[in-house]
Coordinates of C-alpha atoms (C1' of nucleotides) in Angstrom, one line a residue:
Chain A
M1 CA 267.9 -85.0 -62.9
A2 CA 266.6 -83.4 -66.0
E3 CA 263.7 -85.8 -65.9
Q4 CA 260.5 -85.4 -64.0
R5 CA 257.3 -87.4 -63.7
T6 CA 255.5 -85.6 -66.5
R7 CA 258.4 -85.6 -69.0
R8 CA 259.6 -82.1 -68.8
T9 CA 261.6 -81.9 -72.0
K10 CA 263.1 -78.7 -73.4
Q11 CA 260.1 -78.6 -75.8
S12 CA 257.4 -79.1 -73.3
V13 CA 258.8 -76.5 -70.9
N14 CA 259.1 -74.0 -73.8
R15 CA 255.6 -74.7 -75.0
E16 CA 254.2 -73.8 -71.6
V17 CA 256.1 -70.6 -71.4
L18 CA 255.2 -69.7 -74.9
E19 CA 251.5 -70.5 -74.5
S20 CA 251.1 -68.5 -71.3
R21 CA 253.0 -65.6 -73.0
I22 CA 250.5 -65.8 -75.9
L23 CA 247.6 -65.9 -73.5
R24 CA 248.9 -62.8 -71.7
S25 CA 249.5 -61.0 -75.0
A26 CA 246.1 -61.9 -76.3
E27 CA 244.5 -60.7 -73.1
I28 CA 246.0 -57.3 -73.6
I29 CA 244.8 -56.9 -77.1
F30 CA 241.3 -58.4 -76.6
A31 CA 241.0 -56.0 -73.6
A32 CA 242.1 -53.0 -75.6
K33 CA 240.3 -53.7 -78.8
G34 CA 237.6 -56.3 -78.2
F35 CA 237.3 -59.6 -80.1
S36 CA 236.8 -58.2 -83.6
G37 CA 239.3 -55.4 -83.2
A38 CA 242.0 -57.7 -82.0
S39 CA 244.1 -59.1 -84.9
M40 CA 246.1 -62.3 -84.7
E41 CA 249.0 -60.4 -86.2
R42 CA 249.0 -57.9 -83.5
I43 CA 248.7 -60.5 -80.8
A44 CA 251.6 -62.4 -82.3
E45 CA 253.6 -59.2 -82.4
I46 CA 253.1 -58.6 -78.7
A47 CA 254.0 -62.2 -77.9
K48 CA 257.1 -61.7 -80.1
I49 CA 256.3 -64.6 -82.5
S50 CA 255.2 -64.9 -86.0
K51 CA 251.5 -64.9 -86.9
Q52 CA 251.9 -68.3 -88.4
N53 CA 253.5 -69.6 -85.2
L54 CA 250.7 -68.2 -83.1
I55 CA 248.2 -70.1 -85.3
Y56 CA 250.3 -73.2 -84.7
Y57 CA 249.7 -72.9 -81.0
F58 CA 246.0 -71.6 -81.3
P59 CA 244.6 -72.8 -84.5
N60 CA 242.1 -70.0 -84.6
K61 CA 241.1 -66.7 -83.0
D62 CA 237.9 -68.0 -81.4
L63 CA 239.7 -70.7 -79.6
L64 CA 242.3 -68.2 -78.3
Y65 CA 239.5 -65.9 -77.1
K66 CA 237.7 -68.7 -75.4
R67 CA 240.9 -69.7 -73.6
V68 CA 241.5 -66.2 -72.4
L69 CA 237.9 -65.9 -71.2
K70 CA 237.8 -69.3 -69.5
E71 CA 241.0 -68.6 -67.8
I72 CA 239.7 -65.4 -66.0
L73 CA 236.4 -66.9 -65.1
D74 CA 237.9 -69.9 -63.6
I75 CA 240.1 -67.8 -61.4
W76 CA 237.0 -65.8 -60.3
I77 CA 234.8 -68.8 -59.7
E78 CA 237.6 -70.4 -57.7
K79 CA 238.5 -67.4 -55.6
L80 CA 235.0 -66.2 -55.0
S81 CA 232.6 -68.1 -52.8
L82 CA 231.2 -67.0 -49.5
L83 CA 231.2 -70.7 -48.5
E84 CA 235.0 -70.7 -48.4
S85 CA 235.1 -68.7 -45.2
D86 CA 232.6 -70.6 -43.1
G87 CA 231.9 -70.0 -39.5
A88 CA 233.0 -66.4 -39.4
T89 CA 230.6 -63.4 -38.9
P90 CA 228.9 -61.9 -41.9
E91 CA 231.0 -58.7 -41.7
T92 CA 234.3 -60.5 -41.8
V93 CA 233.1 -62.8 -44.6
I94 CA 232.0 -59.9 -46.7
R95 CA 235.1 -57.9 -45.9
H96 CA 237.1 -60.8 -47.1
Y97 CA 235.0 -61.2 -50.2
V98 CA 235.3 -57.5 -51.2
R99 CA 239.0 -57.6 -50.7
E100 CA 239.5 -60.7 -52.8
K101 CA 237.3 -59.3 -55.6
M102 CA 239.2 -56.1 -55.4
Q103 CA 242.6 -57.8 -55.7
L104 CA 241.3 -59.6 -58.8
S105 CA 240.6 -56.2 -60.3
R106 CA 244.1 -55.1 -59.5
L107 CA 245.9 -58.4 -60.5
Y108 CA 244.0 -59.1 -63.7
P109 CA 242.8 -55.9 -65.1
N110 CA 243.0 -57.2 -68.7
G111 CA 241.2 -60.4 -68.1
S112 CA 238.6 -58.5 -66.4
K113 CA 238.2 -56.2 -69.3
V114 CA 237.9 -59.0 -71.8
F115 CA 235.2 -60.4 -69.7
A116 CA 233.4 -57.1 -69.5
H117 CA 233.5 -56.7 -73.3
E118 CA 232.1 -60.1 -73.6
I119 CA 229.2 -59.7 -71.2
I120 CA 228.4 -56.3 -72.5
S121 CA 228.1 -57.8 -76.0
G122 CA 225.6 -60.3 -74.7
A123 CA 227.9 -63.1 -73.7
P124 CA 227.8 -64.8 -77.1
V125 CA 230.4 -67.3 -76.2
L126 CA 230.2 -67.3 -72.4
K127 CA 226.5 -67.6 -71.8
D128 CA 226.4 -71.4 -71.4
Y129 CA 229.4 -71.3 -69.1
L130 CA 227.6 -68.7 -66.9
I131 CA 224.6 -70.9 -66.6
S132 CA 226.5 -74.0 -65.8
H133 CA 229.3 -72.7 -63.5
L134 CA 228.4 -69.2 -62.2
K135 CA 224.7 -69.6 -61.5
P136 CA 225.1 -72.6 -59.1
Q137 CA 227.7 -70.7 -57.0
F138 CA 225.6 -67.6 -57.1
D139 CA 222.6 -69.5 -55.9
R140 CA 224.6 -70.9 -53.0
D141 CA 226.0 -67.6 -52.1
V142 CA 222.6 -65.9 -52.2
A143 CA 221.3 -68.7 -49.9
V144 CA 224.2 -68.0 -47.5
V145 CA 223.1 -64.3 -47.3
K146 CA 219.4 -65.3 -46.8
S147 CA 220.4 -67.5 -44.0
W148 CA 222.2 -64.5 -42.3
I149 CA 219.0 -62.5 -42.7
N150 CA 216.9 -65.2 -41.3
K151 CA 219.2 -65.5 -38.3
G152 CA 218.9 -61.8 -37.8
L153 CA 222.6 -61.3 -38.3
I154 CA 222.2 -58.6 -40.9
E155 CA 219.5 -56.3 -42.2
D156 CA 216.8 -57.5 -44.6
I157 CA 218.6 -56.6 -47.7
D158 CA 218.2 -57.8 -51.2
P159 CA 220.8 -60.6 -51.5
E160 CA 220.9 -60.8 -55.3
H161 CA 221.4 -57.2 -55.8
L162 CA 223.9 -57.0 -53.0
F163 CA 226.2 -59.2 -55.1
F164 CA 225.5 -57.2 -58.3
T165 CA 226.5 -54.1 -56.5
I166 CA 229.6 -55.6 -55.0
W167 CA 230.7 -57.0 -58.3
A168 CA 230.1 -53.7 -60.1
A169 CA 231.8 -51.6 -57.5
T170 CA 234.8 -53.7 -57.5
Q171 CA 235.1 -54.6 -61.1
T172 CA 234.8 -50.9 -62.1
Y173 CA 238.4 -50.4 -60.8
A174 CA 239.6 -52.7 -63.5
D175 CA 237.3 -51.8 -66.4
F176 CA 236.8 -48.1 -66.0
S177 CA 240.4 -47.3 -64.7
I178 CA 240.9 -44.9 -67.5
Q179 CA 238.0 -42.8 -66.4
M180 CA 239.2 -42.7 -62.8
E181 CA 242.6 -41.7 -63.9
V182 CA 241.1 -38.8 -65.8
L183 CA 238.9 -37.8 -62.9
L184 CA 241.6 -38.2 -60.3
D185 CA 244.3 -36.6 -62.4
K186 CA 246.6 -39.6 -62.3
K187 CA 248.7 -41.3 -65.0
T188 CA 247.8 -44.6 -63.5
L189 CA 246.0 -45.9 -60.4
D190 CA 248.7 -46.9 -58.0
Q191 CA 248.8 -49.1 -54.9
A192 CA 247.6 -46.3 -52.7
D193 CA 244.6 -45.6 -54.9
F194 CA 243.7 -49.2 -54.8
E195 CA 243.9 -49.2 -51.0
R196 CA 241.7 -46.1 -50.8
A197 CA 239.3 -47.7 -53.1
E198 CA 239.2 -51.0 -51.2
N199 CA 238.6 -49.2 -47.9
A200 CA 235.9 -47.0 -49.4
V201 CA 234.1 -49.9 -51.1
T202 CA 234.4 -52.2 -48.2
E203 CA 233.0 -49.6 -45.8
F204 CA 230.1 -48.9 -48.1
V205 CA 229.3 -52.6 -48.5
V206 CA 229.6 -53.3 -44.7
R207 CA 227.2 -50.4 -44.0
A208 CA 224.9 -51.6 -46.7
L209 CA 224.9 -54.9 -45.0
G210 CA 223.8 -53.4 -41.8
A211 CA 225.6 -56.1 -39.8
K212 CA 224.6 -56.3 -36.2
K213 CA 227.3 -56.6 -33.8
Chain B
M1 CA 200.4 -24.4 -92.6
A2 CA 203.0 -26.7 -93.8
E3 CA 205.6 -24.1 -93.3
Q4 CA 207.5 -23.4 -90.1
R5 CA 210.2 -21.0 -89.1
T6 CA 213.0 -23.4 -90.0
R7 CA 211.9 -24.4 -93.4
R8 CA 210.4 -27.8 -92.5
T9 CA 210.3 -29.2 -96.0
K10 CA 209.5 -32.8 -96.8
Q11 CA 213.2 -33.4 -97.2
S12 CA 214.4 -31.9 -94.0
V13 CA 211.8 -33.8 -91.9
N14 CA 212.7 -37.1 -93.5
R15 CA 216.4 -36.4 -93.0
E16 CA 215.9 -35.9 -89.2
V17 CA 213.8 -39.0 -89.0
L18 CA 216.4 -41.1 -90.9
E19 CA 219.4 -39.7 -89.1
S20 CA 217.9 -40.6 -85.7
R21 CA 216.9 -44.0 -87.0
I22 CA 220.5 -44.5 -88.1
L23 CA 221.9 -43.4 -84.8
R24 CA 219.5 -45.8 -83.0
S25 CA 220.6 -48.6 -85.3
A26 CA 224.2 -47.8 -84.9
E27 CA 223.9 -47.8 -81.1
I28 CA 222.4 -51.3 -81.2
I29 CA 225.2 -52.7 -83.3
F30 CA 228.1 -50.8 -81.5
A31 CA 226.7 -52.0 -78.2
A32 CA 226.6 -55.6 -79.4
K33 CA 229.8 -55.8 -81.3
G34 CA 232.0 -52.9 -80.3
F35 CA 233.5 -50.4 -82.7
S36 CA 235.5 -52.9 -84.9
G37 CA 232.9 -55.6 -84.8
A38 CA 230.2 -53.3 -86.1
S39 CA 230.0 -53.2 -89.8
M40 CA 228.4 -50.4 -91.7
E41 CA 226.5 -52.9 -93.8
R42 CA 224.8 -54.3 -90.7
I43 CA 224.0 -50.9 -89.3
A44 CA 222.5 -50.0 -92.6
E45 CA 220.5 -53.2 -92.6
I46 CA 219.0 -52.5 -89.2
A47 CA 218.2 -49.0 -90.3
K48 CA 216.6 -50.5 -93.4
I49 CA 218.6 -48.4 -95.8
S50 CA 221.5 -49.3 -98.2
K51 CA 225.1 -49.1 -97.1
Q52 CA 225.8 -46.4 -99.6
N53 CA 222.9 -44.4 -98.3
L54 CA 224.1 -44.7 -94.8
I55 CA 227.5 -43.5 -96.0
Y56 CA 225.7 -40.6 -97.7
Y57 CA 224.4 -39.5 -94.2
F58 CA 227.5 -40.4 -92.2
P59 CA 230.6 -40.3 -94.4
N60 CA 232.5 -42.7 -92.3
K61 CA 232.3 -45.1 -89.4
D62 CA 234.4 -43.1 -87.0
L63 CA 232.1 -40.1 -87.3
L64 CA 229.0 -42.2 -86.7
Y65 CA 230.6 -43.7 -83.7
K66 CA 231.5 -40.4 -82.3
R67 CA 228.0 -39.1 -82.8
V68 CA 226.6 -42.1 -80.9
L69 CA 229.0 -41.6 -78.1
K70 CA 228.6 -37.8 -77.9
E71 CA 224.8 -38.2 -77.8
I72 CA 224.9 -40.5 -74.8
L73 CA 227.5 -38.5 -72.9
D74 CA 225.6 -35.3 -73.4
I75 CA 222.5 -36.8 -71.9
W76 CA 224.4 -38.0 -68.9
I77 CA 226.3 -34.8 -68.2
E78 CA 223.1 -32.9 -68.6
K79 CA 221.1 -35.1 -66.3
L80 CA 223.6 -35.8 -63.8
S81 CA 224.7 -33.1 -61.4
L82 CA 224.3 -32.8 -57.7
L83 CA 224.1 -29.0 -58.0
E84 CA 220.7 -29.3 -59.8
S85 CA 218.8 -30.2 -56.7
D86 CA 220.1 -27.5 -54.5
G87 CA 218.8 -26.8 -51.0
A88 CA 217.6 -30.3 -50.3
T89 CA 219.1 -32.7 -47.8
P90 CA 222.0 -34.9 -48.7
E91 CA 219.8 -37.9 -48.5
T92 CA 217.2 -36.6 -50.8
V93 CA 219.7 -35.3 -53.3
I94 CA 221.5 -38.6 -53.4
R95 CA 218.3 -40.6 -53.7
H96 CA 217.4 -38.4 -56.7
Y97 CA 220.8 -38.9 -58.2
V98 CA 220.7 -42.6 -58.0
R99 CA 217.2 -42.8 -59.4
E100 CA 218.2 -40.6 -62.3
K101 CA 221.2 -42.6 -63.1
M102 CA 219.2 -45.8 -62.8
Q103 CA 216.7 -44.5 -65.2
L104 CA 219.4 -43.7 -67.7
S105 CA 220.5 -47.4 -67.5
R106 CA 217.0 -48.5 -68.2
L107 CA 216.2 -46.0 -71.0
Y108 CA 219.5 -46.0 -72.8
P109 CA 221.0 -49.4 -72.3
N110 CA 222.6 -49.4 -75.8
G111 CA 224.2 -46.0 -75.4
S112 CA 225.5 -47.1 -72.0
K113 CA 227.0 -50.2 -73.5
V114 CA 228.8 -48.3 -76.3
F115 CA 230.2 -45.9 -73.7
A116 CA 231.3 -48.9 -71.6
H117 CA 233.1 -50.5 -74.6
E118 CA 234.8 -47.3 -75.2
I119 CA 236.0 -46.7 -71.7
I120 CA 237.1 -50.2 -71.2
S121 CA 239.2 -49.9 -74.4
G122 CA 240.9 -47.0 -73.0
A123 CA 238.7 -44.2 -74.2
P124 CA 240.7 -43.7 -77.4
V125 CA 238.2 -41.2 -78.8
L126 CA 236.5 -40.0 -75.6
K127 CA 239.4 -39.1 -73.4
D128 CA 239.6 -35.5 -74.3
Y129 CA 235.9 -35.1 -73.8
L130 CA 236.1 -36.7 -70.4
I131 CA 238.8 -34.2 -69.4
S132 CA 237.0 -31.2 -70.8
H133 CA 233.4 -32.0 -69.9
L134 CA 233.1 -34.7 -67.2
K135 CA 236.0 -33.8 -65.0
P136 CA 234.8 -30.2 -64.1
Q137 CA 231.3 -31.5 -63.2
F138 CA 232.9 -34.3 -61.2
D139 CA 235.0 -31.8 -59.3
R140 CA 232.0 -29.7 -58.5
D141 CA 230.0 -32.7 -57.3
V142 CA 232.8 -33.9 -55.2
A143 CA 233.0 -30.5 -53.7
V144 CA 229.4 -30.6 -52.8
V145 CA 229.8 -33.9 -51.0
K146 CA 232.9 -32.6 -49.1
S147 CA 230.8 -29.6 -48.0
W148 CA 228.2 -32.0 -46.6
I149 CA 231.0 -33.8 -44.7
N150 CA 232.3 -30.4 -43.5
K151 CA 228.9 -29.4 -42.3
G152 CA 228.5 -32.7 -40.5
L153 CA 225.5 -33.7 -42.5
I154 CA 227.0 -37.1 -43.5
E155 CA 229.7 -39.5 -42.4
D156 CA 233.4 -38.8 -43.3
I157 CA 233.2 -40.9 -46.5
D158 CA 235.5 -40.9 -49.5
P159 CA 233.7 -38.6 -52.0
E160 CA 235.4 -39.6 -55.2
H161 CA 234.9 -43.3 -54.6
L162 CA 231.4 -42.8 -53.6
F163 CA 230.7 -41.6 -57.1
F164 CA 232.7 -44.4 -58.7
T165 CA 230.5 -46.8 -56.6
I166 CA 227.3 -45.2 -57.5
W167 CA 228.1 -45.1 -61.2
A168 CA 229.3 -48.7 -61.2
A169 CA 226.3 -50.0 -59.3
T170 CA 223.8 -48.2 -61.5
Q171 CA 225.5 -48.6 -64.8
T172 CA 225.9 -52.4 -64.3
Y173 CA 222.1 -52.8 -64.9
A174 CA 222.6 -51.6 -68.4
D175 CA 226.0 -53.2 -69.2
F176 CA 225.8 -56.5 -67.5
S177 CA 222.1 -57.1 -67.9
I178 CA 222.8 -60.5 -69.6
Q179 CA 224.6 -61.8 -66.5
M180 CA 221.7 -60.8 -64.3
E181 CA 219.2 -62.3 -66.6
V182 CA 221.1 -65.6 -66.4
L183 CA 221.5 -65.4 -62.6
L184 CA 217.9 -64.3 -61.9
D185 CA 216.6 -66.8 -64.4
K186 CA 214.8 -64.2 -66.5
K187 CA 214.4 -63.6 -70.3
T188 CA 214.8 -59.9 -69.8
L189 CA 214.9 -57.5 -66.9
D190 CA 211.4 -56.1 -66.5
Q191 CA 210.1 -53.0 -64.9
A192 CA 209.7 -54.8 -61.5
D193 CA 213.3 -55.9 -61.6
F194 CA 214.5 -52.4 -62.2
E195 CA 212.4 -51.2 -59.3
R196 CA 213.8 -53.8 -57.0
A197 CA 217.3 -52.9 -58.2
E198 CA 216.7 -49.2 -57.8
N199 CA 215.4 -49.7 -54.2
A200 CA 218.3 -52.0 -53.3
V201 CA 221.0 -49.7 -54.8
T202 CA 219.4 -46.6 -53.3
E203 CA 219.3 -48.1 -49.9
F204 CA 222.9 -49.3 -50.1
V205 CA 224.1 -45.9 -51.1
V206 CA 222.0 -44.0 -48.5
R207 CA 223.4 -46.2 -45.7
A208 CA 226.9 -45.8 -47.2
L209 CA 226.4 -42.1 -46.9
G210 CA 225.6 -42.4 -43.3
A211 CA 223.2 -39.3 -43.5
K212 CA 222.4 -37.9 -40.1
K213 CA 218.8 -37.1 -39.7
Chain C
dC1 C1' 207.6 -26.3 -116.3
dT2 C1' 212.4 -26.1 -115.9
dT3 C1' 216.5 -26.2 -113.5
dA4 C1' 219.3 -26.9 -109.3
dT5 C1' 219.7 -29.3 -105.3
dT6 C1' 219.4 -33.2 -102.6
dG7 C1' 218.8 -38.1 -101.9
dC8 C1' 219.9 -42.6 -103.3
dT9 C1' 221.9 -46.8 -105.9
dG10 C1' 225.0 -50.2 -108.4
dA11 C1' 229.3 -51.3 -109.7
dC12 C1' 233.6 -51.1 -108.1
dC13 C1' 238.3 -50.8 -105.5
dA14 C1' 241.9 -51.4 -101.9
dA15 C1' 243.2 -52.8 -97.5
dA16 C1' 243.0 -55.8 -93.7
dA17 C1' 243.0 -60.0 -91.8
dA18 C1' 242.0 -65.1 -91.0
dG19 C1' 244.1 -69.0 -92.0
dA20 C1' 245.6 -72.9 -95.4
dC21 C1' 249.6 -75.3 -96.8
dA22 C1' 254.1 -76.9 -98.1
dG23 C1' 258.4 -77.3 -96.5
dA24 C1' 262.5 -76.0 -93.6
dA25 C1' 264.6 -76.3 -89.0
dT26 C1' 264.8 -78.0 -84.6
dT27 C1' 264.3 -81.4 -80.9
dC28 C1' 263.4 -86.0 -79.1
dA29 C1' 263.6 -91.1 -78.7
dT30 C1' 266.0 -95.1 -79.7
Chain D
dA1 C1' 273.6 -91.3 -85.5
dT2 C1' 269.1 -91.5 -87.4
dG3 C1' 264.3 -91.6 -88.2
dA4 C1' 260.2 -89.5 -86.2
dA5 C1' 257.9 -85.9 -84.1
dT6 C1' 257.6 -81.2 -83.1
dT7 C1' 258.2 -76.4 -84.0
dC8 C1' 258.4 -72.6 -87.0
dT9 C1' 258.3 -69.7 -91.5
dG10 C1' 257.2 -67.9 -96.4
dT11 C1' 253.8 -67.7 -99.6
dC12 C1' 249.3 -67.5 -101.1
dT13 C1' 244.1 -67.4 -101.1
dT14 C1' 239.8 -65.9 -99.7
dT15 C1' 236.6 -63.1 -97.2
dT16 C1' 235.1 -59.1 -95.1
dT17 C1' 234.6 -54.4 -95.2
dG18 C1' 235.2 -49.4 -95.4
dG19 C1' 234.9 -46.3 -98.8
dT20 C1' 234.8 -44.2 -103.9
dC21 C1' 232.4 -42.7 -107.9
dA22 C1' 229.4 -42.1 -111.7
dG23 C1' 225.0 -41.6 -112.6
dC24 C1' 219.8 -42.1 -111.7
dA25 C1' 215.6 -40.4 -109.0
dA26 C1' 213.0 -37.4 -106.2
dT27 C1' 212.2 -32.9 -104.4
dA28 C1' 212.5 -27.9 -104.0
dA29 C1' 212.7 -23.2 -106.0
dG30 C1' 211.8 -19.8 -109.4

DNA sequence: CTTATTGCTGACCAAAAAGACAGAATTCAT
DNA sequence: ATGAATTCTGTCTTTTTGGTCAGCAATAAG
């Protein structure tokens, strides 16, 4: 009863719980302070464990940082591919894509911020991973858009920069949320704001695409 | 001959030169490492002076950071207002706006990155300034776009989110340049890349606007 | 030429923070 | 129940770094 295939002991369960609590806490602090500004002490505090115990689970700060980064990037790469939704029209595919990306901004604002800090800083730890994992998918997705253009399904737009624009326009709702809160006079961006944002961005992108019905 | 109105002595000239060299150096380091990751030592090194001498000019790190931030924000606020180009059609005004913002990304990538780090971190030092200086201009510019809509010059779009999208899409060429370099297989983004980018983004935005000829 | 001001340096200090390490406490396997 | 493995804590060390301070050097003013 208490036994499962992968030996779910009290310890192993606890370990999983704690690890993800630590990762969540680290995400918060790295997002707010950047890599250097984040202290292990503070991360431990948020995770409600001692610093020494934190170090027991993640022997050093770099490792913890890498785990947080890899986690968010994996989610993105997994969720974001034009190829997933095959057969549909460009417009529906892109609408789906924008919605997905927007939801990632809403669901993982901290991971998104950590990623942004990292990229702005020149991707010192993530560069290789971008080359090996992101670029291949990017190339495939660009190819898809090019094929749409060749088939005359959409205007002759710039595929690479289309993606850059979509990414920027969606990611900004995670990264620059403070600025928006100030400008929209809101304590925090709520569900309704995100819906407005999603609609606005989706419409912009669809028009940019110039999809032919 | 060597004298001018404001007493341009050898010292005062040198001071100006050094100060701006320091600010430039600080910008580079803050952009690459964030506030906490930047050390006064390293900034001094880049500026080719001693740490103590740096501290002589900027008594502490916070002050230096604030100066760098204020500098870039002042440039932006000065350069970016829809009201500047009055009388023209929405399309030309927006084209001009996007081009200006794009050039700021190209000319001041480091300032832009420092700003981005700051905002992502929750704008701990810049929040008040955003409220007092950016918001009023934002409100005015939003009003301009609303008037275009009311006059039937453009589609019934979401003005606030239009600006968020434009800012994100242009700023990304400063902040996320590394990612683009990886994805486009380039050592650095050159003039041609920026022109392609500017064209692409401008066309996207103009279409999003749905300007009626 | 002399004095006052400004610019700069070397030697320090104190705080913060990463993380090493020994050992205590808890849990697991038999 | 007991030995082994795992989890957790207290103490300490070392490094980094922001910043002080006393004094030396260069420049400006009279």
